[in-house]
GROMACS .gro file of C-alpha atoms in nm:
model
  275
    1MET     CA    1   0.434   0.886   1.683
    2GLU     CA    2   0.283   0.538   1.737
    3ALA     CA    3   0.506   0.237   1.644
    4VAL     CA    4   0.317   0.172   1.326
    5SER     CA    5   0.389   0.516   1.202
    6TYR     CA    6   0.753   0.428   1.189
    7THR     CA    7   0.676   0.178   0.904
    8ALA     CA    8   0.545   0.471   0.715
    9GLN     CA    9   0.879   0.641   0.754
   10TRP     CA   10   1.095   0.356   0.638
   11THR     CA   11   0.865   0.320   0.335
   12ALA     CA   12   0.924   0.687   0.268
   13ALA     CA   13   1.299   0.628   0.309
   14ALA     CA   14   1.279   0.351   0.044
   15ARG     CA   15   1.087   0.586  -0.190
   16ALA     CA   16   1.350   0.854  -0.136
   17VAL     CA   17   1.635   0.604  -0.227
   18GLU     CA   18   1.448   0.501  -0.544
   19SER     CA   19   1.371   0.862  -0.633
   20GLU     CA   20   1.739   0.956  -0.621
   21ARG     CA   21   1.859   0.682  -0.854
   22ASP     CA   22   2.052   0.820  -1.149
   23GLY     CA   23   1.846   0.794  -1.460
   24ASP     CA   24   1.631   0.489  -1.409
   25ALA     CA   25   1.406   0.561  -1.120
   26LEU     CA   26   1.058   0.397  -1.141
   27PHE     CA   27   0.896   0.710  -1.004
   28THR     CA   28   1.007   1.046  -0.833
   29ASP     CA   29   0.869   1.139  -0.490
   30PRO     CA   30   1.030   1.477  -0.403
   31TYR     CA   31   0.889   1.470  -0.053
   32ALA     CA   32   0.993   1.131   0.046
   33ARG     CA   33   1.326   1.213   0.206
   34ASP     CA   34   1.171   1.483   0.435
   35LEU     CA   35   0.872   1.252   0.529
   36ALA     CA   36   1.119   0.974   0.624
   37ALA     CA   37   1.244   1.159   0.927
   38PRO     CA   38   1.326   1.093   1.210
   39ARG     CA   39   1.377   0.720   1.195
   40GLY     CA   40   1.307   0.617   0.830
   41PHE     CA   41   1.664   0.567   0.721
   42GLU     CA   42   1.773   0.394   1.037
   43LEU     CA   43   1.499   0.148   1.014
   44LEU     CA   44   1.555   0.097   0.645
   45ALA     CA   45   1.917  -0.002   0.728
   46ARG     CA   46   1.787  -0.233   0.982
   47TYR     CA   47   1.525  -0.399   0.759
   48GLY     CA   48   1.658  -0.325   0.416
   49GLY     CA   49   1.830  -0.641   0.319
   50GLY     CA   50   1.727  -0.876   0.052
   51GLY     CA   51   1.455  -0.752  -0.175
   52LEU     CA   52   1.291  -0.485   0.043
   53LEU     CA   53   1.422  -0.190  -0.140
   54PRO     CA   54   1.334  -0.305  -0.492
   55PHE     CA   55   0.997  -0.441  -0.369
   56ILE     CA   56   0.878  -0.104  -0.224
   57ALA     CA   57   1.010   0.062  -0.562
   58ILE     CA   58   0.818  -0.182  -0.778
   59ARG     CA   59   0.513  -0.176  -0.555
   60THR     CA   60   0.494   0.197  -0.560
   61ARG     CA   61   0.513   0.213  -0.933
   62TYR     CA   62   0.267  -0.066  -0.976
   63PHE     CA   63   0.008   0.119  -0.747
   64ASP     CA   64   0.077   0.446  -0.933
   65ASP     CA   65   0.004   0.283  -1.274
   66ALA     CA   66  -0.295   0.081  -1.135
   67VAL     CA   67  -0.465   0.381  -0.997
   68ALA     CA   68  -0.418   0.571  -1.331
   69ASP     CA   69  -0.550   0.279  -1.525
   70VAL     CA   70  -0.853   0.221  -1.306
   71LEU     CA   71  -0.952   0.592  -1.302
   72ARG     CA   72  -0.938   0.596  -1.681
   73GLU     CA   73  -1.142   0.271  -1.719
   74THR     CA   74  -1.402   0.351  -1.459
   75GLY     CA   75  -1.436   0.725  -1.453
   76ALA     CA   76  -1.442   0.699  -1.075
   77ASP     CA   77  -1.356   1.029  -0.902
   78GLN     CA   78  -1.314   0.929  -0.542
   79ILE     CA   79  -1.006   0.763  -0.420
   80VAL     CA   80  -0.947   0.638  -0.062
   81LEU     CA   81  -0.603   0.570   0.074
   82VAL     CA   82  -0.650   0.326   0.356
   83ALA     CA   83  -0.368   0.372   0.622
   84ALA     CA   84  -0.225   0.639   0.400
   85GLY     CA   85   0.098   0.682   0.599
   86MET     CA   86   0.347   0.912   0.422
   87ASP     CA   87   0.202   0.853   0.081
   88THR     CA   88   0.221   1.161  -0.145
   89ARG     CA   89   0.030   1.044  -0.448
   90ALA     CA   90  -0.216   1.337  -0.395
   91PHE     CA   91   0.082   1.566  -0.456
   92ARG     CA   92   0.286   1.394  -0.719
   93LEU     CA   93   0.043   1.217  -0.953
   94ASP     CA   94  -0.173   1.377  -1.228
   95TRP     CA   95  -0.546   1.342  -1.125
   96PRO     CA   96  -0.853   1.381  -1.337
   97ALA     CA   97  -1.063   1.700  -1.297
   98GLY     CA   98  -1.288   1.664  -0.993
   99ALA     CA   99  -1.095   1.382  -0.819
  100THR     CA  100  -1.110   1.371  -0.448
  101VAL     CA  101  -0.844   1.183  -0.253
  102TYR     CA  102  -0.919   1.079   0.103
  103GLU     CA  103  -0.634   0.989   0.324
  104VAL     CA  104  -0.725   0.778   0.622
  105ASP     CA  105  -0.490   0.730   0.910
  106HIS     CA  106  -0.463   0.807   1.278
  107ALA     CA  107  -0.458   1.168   1.391
  108ALA     CA  108  -0.101   1.199   1.509
  109LEU     CA  109   0.044   1.081   1.174
  110ILE     CA  110  -0.188   1.299   0.965
  111ASP     CA  111  -0.109   1.615   1.177
  112GLU     CA  112   0.262   1.544   1.155
  113LYS     CA  113   0.251   1.490   0.779
  114ARG     CA  114   0.049   1.795   0.723
  115GLU     CA  115   0.298   2.007   0.902
  116ARG     CA  116   0.590   1.859   0.714
  117LEU     CA  117   0.428   1.908   0.378
  118ARG     CA  118   0.329   2.270   0.472
  119ARG     CA  119   0.701   2.346   0.542
  120LEU     CA  120   0.791   2.198   0.206
  121GLY     CA  121   0.540   2.413   0.020
  122ALA     CA  122   0.370   2.110  -0.121
  123GLU     CA  123   0.046   2.158  -0.300
  124ALA     CA  124  -0.213   1.884  -0.374
  125ARG     CA  125  -0.311   1.816  -0.729
  126ALA     CA  126  -0.655   1.689  -0.634
  127ASP     CA  127  -0.902   1.770  -0.365
  128ARG     CA  128  -0.723   1.619  -0.076
  129ARG     CA  129  -0.917   1.542   0.245
  130GLU     CA  130  -0.763   1.417   0.560
  131VAL     CA  131  -0.965   1.152   0.768
  132ARG     CA  132  -0.843   1.119   1.121
  133ALA     CA  133  -0.962   0.772   1.229
  134ASP     CA  134  -0.851   0.455   1.403
  135LEU     CA  135  -0.873   0.166   1.146
  136ALA     CA  136  -0.916  -0.073   1.445
  137GLY     CA  137  -1.247   0.095   1.527
  138ASP     CA  138  -1.552   0.215   1.337
  139TRP     CA  139  -1.382   0.456   1.093
  140LEU     CA  140  -1.650   0.482   0.822
  141PRO     CA  141  -1.841   0.770   0.990
  142ALA     CA  142  -1.528   0.976   0.975
  143LEU     CA  143  -1.483   0.902   0.609
  144ALA     CA  144  -1.848   0.998   0.547
  145ALA     CA  145  -1.807   1.324   0.749
  146ALA     CA  146  -1.526   1.405   0.512
  147GLY     CA  147  -1.767   1.391   0.212
  148PHE     CA  148  -1.720   1.029   0.099
  149ASP     CA  149  -2.036   0.913  -0.103
  150ALA     CA  150  -2.097   0.548  -0.075
  151SER     CA  151  -2.348   0.563  -0.366
  152ARG     CA  152  -2.055   0.645  -0.612
  153PRO     CA  153  -1.782   0.408  -0.731
  154THR     CA  154  -1.463   0.418  -0.527
  155VAL     CA  155  -1.104   0.333  -0.591
  156TRP     CA  156  -0.952   0.188  -0.267
  157ILE     CA  157  -0.576   0.194  -0.228
  158THR     CA  158  -0.466  -0.045   0.042
  159GLU     CA  159  -0.090  -0.062   0.018
  160GLY     CA  160   0.155  -0.219   0.264
  161LEU     CA  161  -0.116  -0.286   0.529
  162LEU     CA  162  -0.263  -0.632   0.534
  163PHE     CA  163   0.040  -0.823   0.637
  164PHE     CA  164   0.034  -0.628   0.964
  165LEU     CA  165  -0.313  -0.764   1.039
  166THR     CA  166  -0.436  -1.105   1.133
  167GLU     CA  167  -0.617  -1.309   0.866
  168ASP     CA  168  -0.958  -1.231   1.032
  169GLN     CA  169  -0.873  -0.865   1.055
  170ALA     CA  170  -0.766  -0.844   0.688
  171ALA     CA  171  -1.085  -1.012   0.576
  172GLY     CA  172  -1.293  -0.792   0.798
  173LEU     CA  173  -1.122  -0.471   0.650
  174LEU     CA  174  -1.192  -0.592   0.289
  175ARG     CA  175  -1.556  -0.653   0.387
  176THR     CA  176  -1.576  -0.317   0.542
  177LEU     CA  177  -1.447  -0.162   0.223
  178GLY     CA  178  -1.713  -0.375   0.027
  179SER     CA  179  -1.994  -0.257   0.250
  180VAL     CA  180  -1.957   0.100   0.115
  181SER     CA  181  -1.845   0.013  -0.235
  182ALA     CA  182  -2.095   0.099  -0.514
  183PRO     CA  183  -2.101  -0.111  -0.836
  184GLY     CA  184  -1.783  -0.053  -1.034
  185SER     CA  185  -1.565   0.010  -0.722
  186ARG     CA  186  -1.208  -0.111  -0.751
  187LEU     CA  187  -0.927  -0.216  -0.503
  188VAL     CA  188  -0.555  -0.210  -0.552
  189VAL     CA  189  -0.388  -0.405  -0.276
  190ASP     CA  190  -0.084  -0.609  -0.190
  191PHE     CA  191  -0.018  -0.937  -0.003
  192VAL     CA  192   0.267  -1.153   0.091
  193SER     CA  193   0.254  -1.531   0.069
  194ARG     CA  194   0.214  -1.748   0.370
  195ALA     CA  195   0.533  -1.933   0.252
  196LEU     CA  196   0.726  -1.606   0.283
  197LEU     CA  197   0.629  -1.569   0.650
  198ARG     CA  198   0.769  -1.924   0.707
  199SER     CA  199   1.077  -1.898   0.494
  200PRO     CA  200   1.412  -1.914   0.680
  201PHE     CA  201   1.540  -1.633   0.458
  202SER     CA  202   1.278  -1.402   0.585
  203GLN     CA  203   1.335  -1.458   0.962
  204SER     CA  204   1.593  -1.199   1.021
  205PHE     CA  205   1.366  -0.922   0.873
  206LEU     CA  206   1.054  -1.056   1.047
  207ARG     CA  207   1.237  -1.079   1.390
  208GLY     CA  208   1.334  -0.713   1.356
  209LEU     CA  209   0.970  -0.614   1.293
  210ARG     CA  210   0.861  -0.830   1.594
  211GLU     CA  211   1.115  -0.656   1.813
  212ASP     CA  212   0.992  -0.309   1.705
  213GLY     CA  213   0.639  -0.393   1.785
  214THR     CA  214   0.518  -0.413   1.414
  215PRO     CA  215   0.503  -0.785   1.333
  216TRP     CA  216   0.384  -0.918   1.001
  217ARG     CA  217   0.105  -1.164   1.085
  218PHE     CA  218  -0.085  -1.256   0.758
  219GLY     CA  219  -0.002  -1.402   0.428
  220THR     CA  220  -0.194  -1.597   0.165
  221ASP     CA  221  -0.080  -1.831  -0.104
  222GLU     CA  222  -0.404  -1.800  -0.294
  223PRO     CA  223  -0.488  -1.426  -0.306
  224GLU     CA  224  -0.773  -1.476  -0.567
  225ARG     CA  225  -0.954  -1.713  -0.331
  226PHE     CA  226  -0.900  -1.498  -0.030
  227LEU     CA  227  -1.035  -1.192  -0.210
  228ALA     CA  228  -1.334  -1.382  -0.340
  229GLY     CA  229  -1.432  -1.477   0.005
  230THR     CA  230  -1.463  -1.115   0.097
  231GLY     CA  231  -1.659  -1.016  -0.213
  232TRP     CA  232  -1.378  -0.900  -0.447
  233LYS     CA  233  -1.317  -1.046  -0.786
  234THR     CA  234  -0.966  -1.038  -0.899
  235HIS     CA  235  -0.876  -0.868  -1.224
  236GLU     CA  236  -0.509  -0.905  -1.216
  237VAL     CA  237  -0.226  -1.062  -0.994
  238ARG     CA  238   0.135  -0.983  -1.059
  239GLU     CA  239   0.454  -1.067  -0.881
  240PRO     CA  240   0.758  -0.832  -0.874
  241GLY     CA  241   0.970  -0.895  -1.179
  242GLU     CA  242   0.683  -0.978  -1.412
  243PRO     CA  243   0.588  -0.762  -1.703
  244GLY     CA  244   0.403  -0.454  -1.571
  245ALA     CA  245   0.546  -0.510  -1.226
  246GLY     CA  246   0.921  -0.398  -1.235
  247GLU     CA  247   1.037  -0.639  -1.503
  248GLY     CA  248   1.420  -0.607  -1.520
  249ARG     CA  249   1.433  -0.444  -1.164
  250TRP     CA  250   1.362  -0.744  -0.945
  251PRO     CA  251   1.681  -0.909  -0.824
  252TYR     CA  252   1.542  -1.263  -0.807
  253GLN     CA  253   1.393  -1.512  -1.058
  254VAL     CA  254   1.017  -1.513  -1.072
  255GLN     CA  255   0.896  -1.860  -0.976
  256PRO     CA  256   0.622  -2.033  -1.188
  257ARG     CA  257   0.286  -1.987  -1.022
  258GLU     CA  258   0.239  -2.360  -1.000
  259ARG     CA  259   0.542  -2.405  -0.778
  260ARG     CA  260   0.406  -2.448  -0.430
  261GLY     CA  261   0.571  -2.309  -0.119
  262ALA     CA  262   0.767  -2.030  -0.290
  263SER     CA  263   0.805  -1.694  -0.113
  264ARG     CA  264   0.609  -1.443  -0.305
  265SER     CA  265   0.460  -1.093  -0.289
  266TRP     CA  266   0.131  -1.022  -0.478
  267LEU     CA  267   0.031  -0.698  -0.646
  268VAL     CA  268  -0.344  -0.711  -0.715
  269ARG     CA  269  -0.624  -0.523  -0.883
  270ALA     CA  270  -0.984  -0.629  -0.794
  271GLU     CA  271  -1.345  -0.528  -0.828
  272TYR     CA  272  -1.617  -0.539  -0.574
  273VAL     CA  273  -1.891  -0.785  -0.674
  274GLY     CA  274  -2.038  -0.889  -0.330
  275GLU     CA  275  -2.031  -1.207  -0.145
   0.00000   0.00000   0.00000
């Protein structure tokens, strides 16, 4: 599997660790441990210091809740997971009748995930459609071929992706999503701050990612402004540890927003309004 696929495996490993907590897990992913093989737990041990484990747990629950809220608010029935990785939301969440979940990722990962889930006897709770595509190229035709309808509102789930891109690539991806977003379309996305990428406390983790060929490249200290520049209006920005974003589970103090230069992660809901 390509190097970037291993990031999906250590994310699955982190979700398995959270799912197996005794009594206070933020979510339960019964497939995560099997999807983490072969390197997920090895890489989690390599990267997993600091706040990585609680961050992935909090982010996963935040996205779960955000998707449910947005579907209830908008009535949208098509959901696209961009760079879906080993995500199992199509199998573990409750979806409204008629929902279609598109999972976009490269072919090798999708085929491997399909085989593992088949062996586990997993059954999707929505109309799940696999979209084999290279996100570095023109992937929208493959999405359309799977049945995606750009005339209908969409919920885009872009989790754990943008920091692997350059700033221009991240902006280009968000504009691409906007180009096929009907009025009312929503986005659930996460960022890290530029300050986090510069922090001395992050350098050991970031060095490991670089050495494994999956460096983090992009961060923003102003997610609202960045999103607005690509046509997305921010509805909500949360940091881990705030109410509605893992309050009580984040091991660090949440810094006031006005404090400049703090290392942060952003959990965001937005709506497409056009540039």
